[in-house]
Coordinates of C-alpha atoms (C1' of nucleotides) in Angstrom, one line a residue:
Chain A
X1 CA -30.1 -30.5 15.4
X2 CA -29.5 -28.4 12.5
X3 CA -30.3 -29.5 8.7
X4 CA -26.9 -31.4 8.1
X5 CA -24.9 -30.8 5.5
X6 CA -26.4 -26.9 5.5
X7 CA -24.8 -24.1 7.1
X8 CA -28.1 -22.2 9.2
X9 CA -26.1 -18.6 9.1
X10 CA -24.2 -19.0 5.8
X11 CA -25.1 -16.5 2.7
X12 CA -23.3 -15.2 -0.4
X13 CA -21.0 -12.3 -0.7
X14 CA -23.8 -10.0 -2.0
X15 CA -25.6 -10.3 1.0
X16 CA -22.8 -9.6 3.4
X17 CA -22.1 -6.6 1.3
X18 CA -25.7 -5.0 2.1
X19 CA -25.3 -6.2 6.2
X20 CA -22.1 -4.4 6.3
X21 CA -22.2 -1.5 4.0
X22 CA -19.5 -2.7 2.1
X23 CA -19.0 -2.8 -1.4
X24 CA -18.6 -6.1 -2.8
X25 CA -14.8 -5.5 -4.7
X26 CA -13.7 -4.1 -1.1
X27 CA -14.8 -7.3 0.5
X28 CA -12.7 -9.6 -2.3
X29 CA -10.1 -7.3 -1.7
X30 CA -9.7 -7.5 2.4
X31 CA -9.2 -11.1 1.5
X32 CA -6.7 -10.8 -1.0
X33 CA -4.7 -8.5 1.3
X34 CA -5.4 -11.2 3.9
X35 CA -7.8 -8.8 6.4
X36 CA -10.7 -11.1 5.7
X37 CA -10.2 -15.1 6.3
X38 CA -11.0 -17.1 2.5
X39 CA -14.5 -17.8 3.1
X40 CA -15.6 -21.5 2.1
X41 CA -17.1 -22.2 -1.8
X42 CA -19.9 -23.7 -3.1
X43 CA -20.1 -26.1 -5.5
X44 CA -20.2 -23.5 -8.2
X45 CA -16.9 -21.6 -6.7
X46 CA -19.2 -18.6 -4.9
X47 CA -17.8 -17.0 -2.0
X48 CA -20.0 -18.4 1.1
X49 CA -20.2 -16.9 4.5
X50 CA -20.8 -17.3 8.0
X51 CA -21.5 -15.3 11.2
X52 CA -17.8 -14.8 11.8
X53 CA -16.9 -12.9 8.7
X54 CA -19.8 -10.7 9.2
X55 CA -18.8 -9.7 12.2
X56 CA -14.7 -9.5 11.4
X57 CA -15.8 -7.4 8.5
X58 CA -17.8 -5.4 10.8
X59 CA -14.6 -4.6 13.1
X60 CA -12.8 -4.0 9.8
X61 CA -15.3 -1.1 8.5
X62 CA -15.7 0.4 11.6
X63 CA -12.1 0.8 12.1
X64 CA -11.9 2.2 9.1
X65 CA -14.2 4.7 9.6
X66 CA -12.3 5.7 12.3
X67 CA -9.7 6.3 10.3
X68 CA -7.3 3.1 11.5
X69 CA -5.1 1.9 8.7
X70 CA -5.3 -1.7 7.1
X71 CA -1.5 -2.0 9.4
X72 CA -3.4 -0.6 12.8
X73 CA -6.0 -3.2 11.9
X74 CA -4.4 -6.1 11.5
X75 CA -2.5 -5.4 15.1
X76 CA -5.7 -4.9 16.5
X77 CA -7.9 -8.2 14.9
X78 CA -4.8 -10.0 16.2
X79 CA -4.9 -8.7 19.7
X80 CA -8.6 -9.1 19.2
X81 CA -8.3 -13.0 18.5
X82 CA -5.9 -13.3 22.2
X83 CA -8.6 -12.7 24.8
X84 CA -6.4 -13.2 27.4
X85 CA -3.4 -11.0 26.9
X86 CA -3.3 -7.7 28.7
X87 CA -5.0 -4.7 26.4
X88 CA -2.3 -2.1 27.1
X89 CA -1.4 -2.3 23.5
X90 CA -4.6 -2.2 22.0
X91 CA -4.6 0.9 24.5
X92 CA -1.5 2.1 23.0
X93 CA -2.4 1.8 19.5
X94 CA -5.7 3.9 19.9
X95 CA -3.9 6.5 21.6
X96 CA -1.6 7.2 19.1
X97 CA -4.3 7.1 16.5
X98 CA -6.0 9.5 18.3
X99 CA -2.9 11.5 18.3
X100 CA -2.4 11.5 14.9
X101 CA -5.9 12.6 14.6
X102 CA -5.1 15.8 17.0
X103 CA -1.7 16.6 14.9
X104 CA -4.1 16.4 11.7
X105 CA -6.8 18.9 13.2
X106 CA -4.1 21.2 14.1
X107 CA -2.5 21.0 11.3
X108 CA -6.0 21.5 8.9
X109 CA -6.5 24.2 11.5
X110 CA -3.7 26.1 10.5
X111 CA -4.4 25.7 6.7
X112 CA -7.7 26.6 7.2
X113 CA -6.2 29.9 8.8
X114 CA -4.1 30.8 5.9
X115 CA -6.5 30.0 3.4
X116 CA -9.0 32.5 5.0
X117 CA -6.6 34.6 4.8
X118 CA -6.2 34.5 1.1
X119 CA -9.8 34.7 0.3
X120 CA -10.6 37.5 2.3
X121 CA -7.4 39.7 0.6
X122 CA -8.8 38.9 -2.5
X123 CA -11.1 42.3 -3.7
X124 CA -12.6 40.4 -6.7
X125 CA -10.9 42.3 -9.6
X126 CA -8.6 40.7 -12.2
X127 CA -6.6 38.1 -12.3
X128 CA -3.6 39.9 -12.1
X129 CA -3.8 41.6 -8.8
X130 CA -5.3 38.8 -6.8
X131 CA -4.2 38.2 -3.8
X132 CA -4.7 34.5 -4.0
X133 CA -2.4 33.7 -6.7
X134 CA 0.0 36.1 -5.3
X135 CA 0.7 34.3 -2.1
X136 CA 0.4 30.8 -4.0
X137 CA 3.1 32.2 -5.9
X138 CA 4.9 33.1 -3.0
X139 CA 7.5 30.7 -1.8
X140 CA 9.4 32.6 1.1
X141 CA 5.6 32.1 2.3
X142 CA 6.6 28.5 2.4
X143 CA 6.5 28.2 6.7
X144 CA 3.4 26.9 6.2
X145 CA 3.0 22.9 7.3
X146 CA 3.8 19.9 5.7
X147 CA 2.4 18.0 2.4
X148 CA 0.3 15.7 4.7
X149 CA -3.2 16.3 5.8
Chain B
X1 CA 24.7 42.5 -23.1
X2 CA 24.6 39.1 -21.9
X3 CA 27.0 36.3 -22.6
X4 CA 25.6 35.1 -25.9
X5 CA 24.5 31.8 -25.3
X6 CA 24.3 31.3 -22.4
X7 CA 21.6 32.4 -20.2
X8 CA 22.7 34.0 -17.5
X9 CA 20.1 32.2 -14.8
X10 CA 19.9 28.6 -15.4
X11 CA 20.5 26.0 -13.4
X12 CA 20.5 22.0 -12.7
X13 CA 17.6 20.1 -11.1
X14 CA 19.7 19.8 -8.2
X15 CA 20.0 23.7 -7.7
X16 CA 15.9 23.4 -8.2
X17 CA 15.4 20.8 -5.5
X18 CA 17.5 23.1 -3.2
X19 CA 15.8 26.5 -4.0
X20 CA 12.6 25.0 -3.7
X21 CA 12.5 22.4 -1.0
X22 CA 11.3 19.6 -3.6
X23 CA 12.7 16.5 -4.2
X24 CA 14.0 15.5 -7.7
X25 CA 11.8 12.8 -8.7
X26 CA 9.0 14.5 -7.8
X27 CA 10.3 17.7 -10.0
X28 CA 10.4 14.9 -12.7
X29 CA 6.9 13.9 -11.6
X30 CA 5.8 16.9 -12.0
X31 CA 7.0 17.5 -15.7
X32 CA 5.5 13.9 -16.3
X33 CA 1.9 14.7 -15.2
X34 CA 2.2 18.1 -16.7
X35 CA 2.0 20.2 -14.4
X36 CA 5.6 21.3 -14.7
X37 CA 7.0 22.8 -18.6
X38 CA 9.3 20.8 -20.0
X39 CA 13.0 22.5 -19.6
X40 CA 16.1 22.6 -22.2
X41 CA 18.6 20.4 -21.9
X42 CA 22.6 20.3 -21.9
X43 CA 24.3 18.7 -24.5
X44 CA 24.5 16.0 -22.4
X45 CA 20.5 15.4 -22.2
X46 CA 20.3 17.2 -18.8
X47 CA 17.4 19.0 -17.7
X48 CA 18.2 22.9 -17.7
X49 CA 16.0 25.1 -15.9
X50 CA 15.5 29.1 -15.2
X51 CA 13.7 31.4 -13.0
X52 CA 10.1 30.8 -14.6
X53 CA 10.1 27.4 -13.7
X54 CA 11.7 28.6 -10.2
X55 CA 8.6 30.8 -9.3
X56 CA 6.3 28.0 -11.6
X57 CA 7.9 25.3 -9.2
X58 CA 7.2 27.5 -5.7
X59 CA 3.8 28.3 -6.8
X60 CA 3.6 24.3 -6.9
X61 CA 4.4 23.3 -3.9
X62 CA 3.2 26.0 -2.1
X63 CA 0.0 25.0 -3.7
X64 CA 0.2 21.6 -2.3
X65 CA 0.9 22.7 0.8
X66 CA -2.1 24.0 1.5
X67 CA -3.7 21.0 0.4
X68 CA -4.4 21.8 -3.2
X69 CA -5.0 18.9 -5.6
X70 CA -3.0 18.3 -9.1
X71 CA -6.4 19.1 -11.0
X72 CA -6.9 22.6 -8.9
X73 CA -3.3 23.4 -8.8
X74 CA -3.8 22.9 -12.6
X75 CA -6.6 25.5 -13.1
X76 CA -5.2 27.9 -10.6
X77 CA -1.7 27.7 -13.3
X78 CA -4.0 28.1 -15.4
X79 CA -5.8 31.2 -14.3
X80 CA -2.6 32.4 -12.8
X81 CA -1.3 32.4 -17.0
X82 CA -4.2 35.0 -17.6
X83 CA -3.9 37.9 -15.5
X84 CA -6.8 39.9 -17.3
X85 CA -9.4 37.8 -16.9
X86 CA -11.6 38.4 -13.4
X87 CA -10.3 36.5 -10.6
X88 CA -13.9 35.2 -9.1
X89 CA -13.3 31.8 -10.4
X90 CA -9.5 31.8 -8.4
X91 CA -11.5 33.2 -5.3
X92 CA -14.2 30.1 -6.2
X93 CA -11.6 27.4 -6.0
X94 CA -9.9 28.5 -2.8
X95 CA -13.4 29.1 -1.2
X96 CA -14.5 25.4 -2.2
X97 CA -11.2 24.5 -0.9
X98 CA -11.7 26.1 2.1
X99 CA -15.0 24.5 3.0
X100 CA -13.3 21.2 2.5
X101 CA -11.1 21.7 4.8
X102 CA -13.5 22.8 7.1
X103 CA -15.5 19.9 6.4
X104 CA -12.6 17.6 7.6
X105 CA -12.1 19.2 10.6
X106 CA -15.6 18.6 11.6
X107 CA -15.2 15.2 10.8
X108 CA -11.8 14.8 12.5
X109 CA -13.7 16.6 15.4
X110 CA -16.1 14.0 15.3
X111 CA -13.3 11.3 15.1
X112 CA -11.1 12.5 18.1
X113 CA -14.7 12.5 20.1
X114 CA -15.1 9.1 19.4
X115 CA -11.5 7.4 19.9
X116 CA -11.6 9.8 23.3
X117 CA -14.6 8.1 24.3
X118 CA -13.1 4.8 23.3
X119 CA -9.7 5.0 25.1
X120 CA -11.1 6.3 28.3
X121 CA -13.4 3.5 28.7
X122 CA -10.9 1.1 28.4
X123 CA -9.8 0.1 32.0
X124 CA -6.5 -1.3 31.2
X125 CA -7.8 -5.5 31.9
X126 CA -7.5 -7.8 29.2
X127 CA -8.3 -8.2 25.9
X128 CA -11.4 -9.7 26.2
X129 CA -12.8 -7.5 28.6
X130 CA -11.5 -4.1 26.3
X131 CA -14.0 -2.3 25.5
X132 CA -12.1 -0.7 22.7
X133 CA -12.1 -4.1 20.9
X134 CA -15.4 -4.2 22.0
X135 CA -16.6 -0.4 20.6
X136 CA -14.5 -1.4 17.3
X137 CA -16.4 -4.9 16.4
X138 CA -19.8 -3.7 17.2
X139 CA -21.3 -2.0 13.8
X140 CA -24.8 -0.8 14.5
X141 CA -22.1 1.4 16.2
X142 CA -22.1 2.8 12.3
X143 CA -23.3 6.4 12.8
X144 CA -19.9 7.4 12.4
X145 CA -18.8 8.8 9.4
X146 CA -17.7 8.2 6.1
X147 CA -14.4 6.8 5.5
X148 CA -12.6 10.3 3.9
X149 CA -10.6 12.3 6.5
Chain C
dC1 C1' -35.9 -23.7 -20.9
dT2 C1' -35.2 -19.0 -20.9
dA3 C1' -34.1 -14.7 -18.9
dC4 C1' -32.0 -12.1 -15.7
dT5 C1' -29.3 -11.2 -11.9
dA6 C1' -25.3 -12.4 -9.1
dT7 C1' -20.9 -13.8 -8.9
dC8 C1' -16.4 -15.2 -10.7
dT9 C1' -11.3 -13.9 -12.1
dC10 C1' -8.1 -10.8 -14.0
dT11 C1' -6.4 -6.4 -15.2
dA12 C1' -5.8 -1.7 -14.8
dG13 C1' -6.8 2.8 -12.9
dT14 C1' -7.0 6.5 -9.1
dA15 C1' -3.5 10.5 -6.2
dG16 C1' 0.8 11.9 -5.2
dC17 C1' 4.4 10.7 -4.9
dT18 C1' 8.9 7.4 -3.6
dA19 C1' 12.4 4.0 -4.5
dT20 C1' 15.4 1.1 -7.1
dA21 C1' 18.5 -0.5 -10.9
dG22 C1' 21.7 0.4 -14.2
dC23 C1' 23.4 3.6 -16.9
dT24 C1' 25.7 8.4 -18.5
dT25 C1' 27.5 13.1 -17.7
dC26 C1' 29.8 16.6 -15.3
dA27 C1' 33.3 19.0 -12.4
dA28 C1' 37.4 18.9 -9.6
dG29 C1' 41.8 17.2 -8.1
dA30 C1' 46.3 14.8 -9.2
Chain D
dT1 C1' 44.9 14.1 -19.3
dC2 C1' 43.1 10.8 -16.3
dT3 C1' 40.3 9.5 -12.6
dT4 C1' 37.0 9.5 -9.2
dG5 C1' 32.8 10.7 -7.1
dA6 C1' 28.7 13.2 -7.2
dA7 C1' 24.8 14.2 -9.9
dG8 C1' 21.9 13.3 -13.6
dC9 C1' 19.3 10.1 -16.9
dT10 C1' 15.4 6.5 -18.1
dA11 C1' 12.4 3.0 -16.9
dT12 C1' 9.9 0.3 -13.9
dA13 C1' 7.6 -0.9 -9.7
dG14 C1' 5.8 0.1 -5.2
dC15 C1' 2.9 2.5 -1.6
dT16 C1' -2.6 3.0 0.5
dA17 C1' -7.1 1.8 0.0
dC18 C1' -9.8 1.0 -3.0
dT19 C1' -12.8 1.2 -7.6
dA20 C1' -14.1 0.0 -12.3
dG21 C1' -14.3 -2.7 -16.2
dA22 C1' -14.3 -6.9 -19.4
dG23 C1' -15.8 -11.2 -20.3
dA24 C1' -17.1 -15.7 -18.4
dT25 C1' -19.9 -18.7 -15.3
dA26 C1' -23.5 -19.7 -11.6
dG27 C1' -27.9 -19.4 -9.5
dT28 C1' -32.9 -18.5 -9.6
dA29 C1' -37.7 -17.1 -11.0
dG30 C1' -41.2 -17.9 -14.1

DNA sequence: CTACTATCTCTAGTAGCTATAGCTTCAAGA
DNA sequence: TCTTGAAGCTATAGCTACTAGAGATAGTAG
């Protein structure tokens, strides 16, 4: 029997910050954006929570981390809470993150080639002859990739 | 001679959008934060431009293509506006620029190892048995990195 | 009971744009 | 000259994923 009327794994929002890593604004912000469930309150309106929000936020961080956005992760907590449905789209939804993340490193690969580029043209005398602002300024150059990185 | 009063290249935001490949609230956006002069106008309040915003413009964008940020696109201007001065401090941004970039790809690297690793153990079951839920919820997982790509 | 820390809500700010609403101006054809 | 349609204007709000601050209240240790 547990102590009734006390929760045995239930602590404030300060402590869930420290188990998780996450600040505490970023926690009362996945629930505001509806990420994280509304915890319960005690009596003097603090945030209280159990063992499942530790471990939802948990999911949620280390998605993040892997670069899934707060759209990716709510497919995936929602998949996540139907056990019995077939994976292929969690499947799917990882491999198209993970092609993004290839079309980002080529991309950044690219850049990084031009940029070297630039710095090593660059002799190191005035302003006015560097090779750097002279290919910024240089919009025919402009085959280079798109905006996003 | 040149027609008095009129200069002989100027043009609409329009013509800039076309010439330059960039959009014309984000020309406007760019006068707003600065970053941009602003132009003459017509009698009729509309923006008039000419060829030193043209190359301004291109050095822009070209800029943010290669992944510049408004604050070092503002000091390269800038530096770009004093052509005597010794170009080490241009050559100091794009080399700090550069090892960001490289930076990311690492961690992108890092990334694609770990959604790889993720998607390939997943055996295509159900939910409840995928082991890329499973990878996601579990956060001692946490020596992955930080959450800037 | 008094400090002190933790938590509360609400608002606004970050980068780098993009989109919308509702208006005015300009250029070309009839 | 009139009209029509495209292009331009301002102002405001929205996007992602948070972060920071103000000012008030709650909880806790001594």
């Amino acid at each position: 029997m547990t102590v009734p009327g006390k929760n045995l794994e239930s602590f404030t929002i300060g402590r869930l910050s420290r188990e998780t890593g996450c600040k505490i604004p970023t926690i009362r912000y996945y629930e505001q954006i509806g990420l994280l469930p509304e915890p319960g309150r005690s009596a003097g309106n603090q945030r209280v929570y159990g063992p499942k929000h530790l471990s939802r936020l948990a999911f949620i961080r280390h998605s993040r981390k892997l670069g899934f956005s707060q759209a990716e992760i709510r497919q995936l907590l929602n998949l996540s809470d139907h056990p019995e449905q077939p994976c292929a789209e969690v499947n799917a939804i990882a491999q198209r993150h993970l092609d993004e993340v290839n079309r980002r490193i080529e991309r950044l690969e690219s850049l990084k080639g031009e940029l070297e580029r630039m710095v090593h043209a660059c002799q190191g005398g005035k302003v006015g002859d560097c090779r750097v602002i002279d290919t910024l300024a240089d919009l025919a150059h402009g085959q280079c990739l798109s905006p996003r990185h």
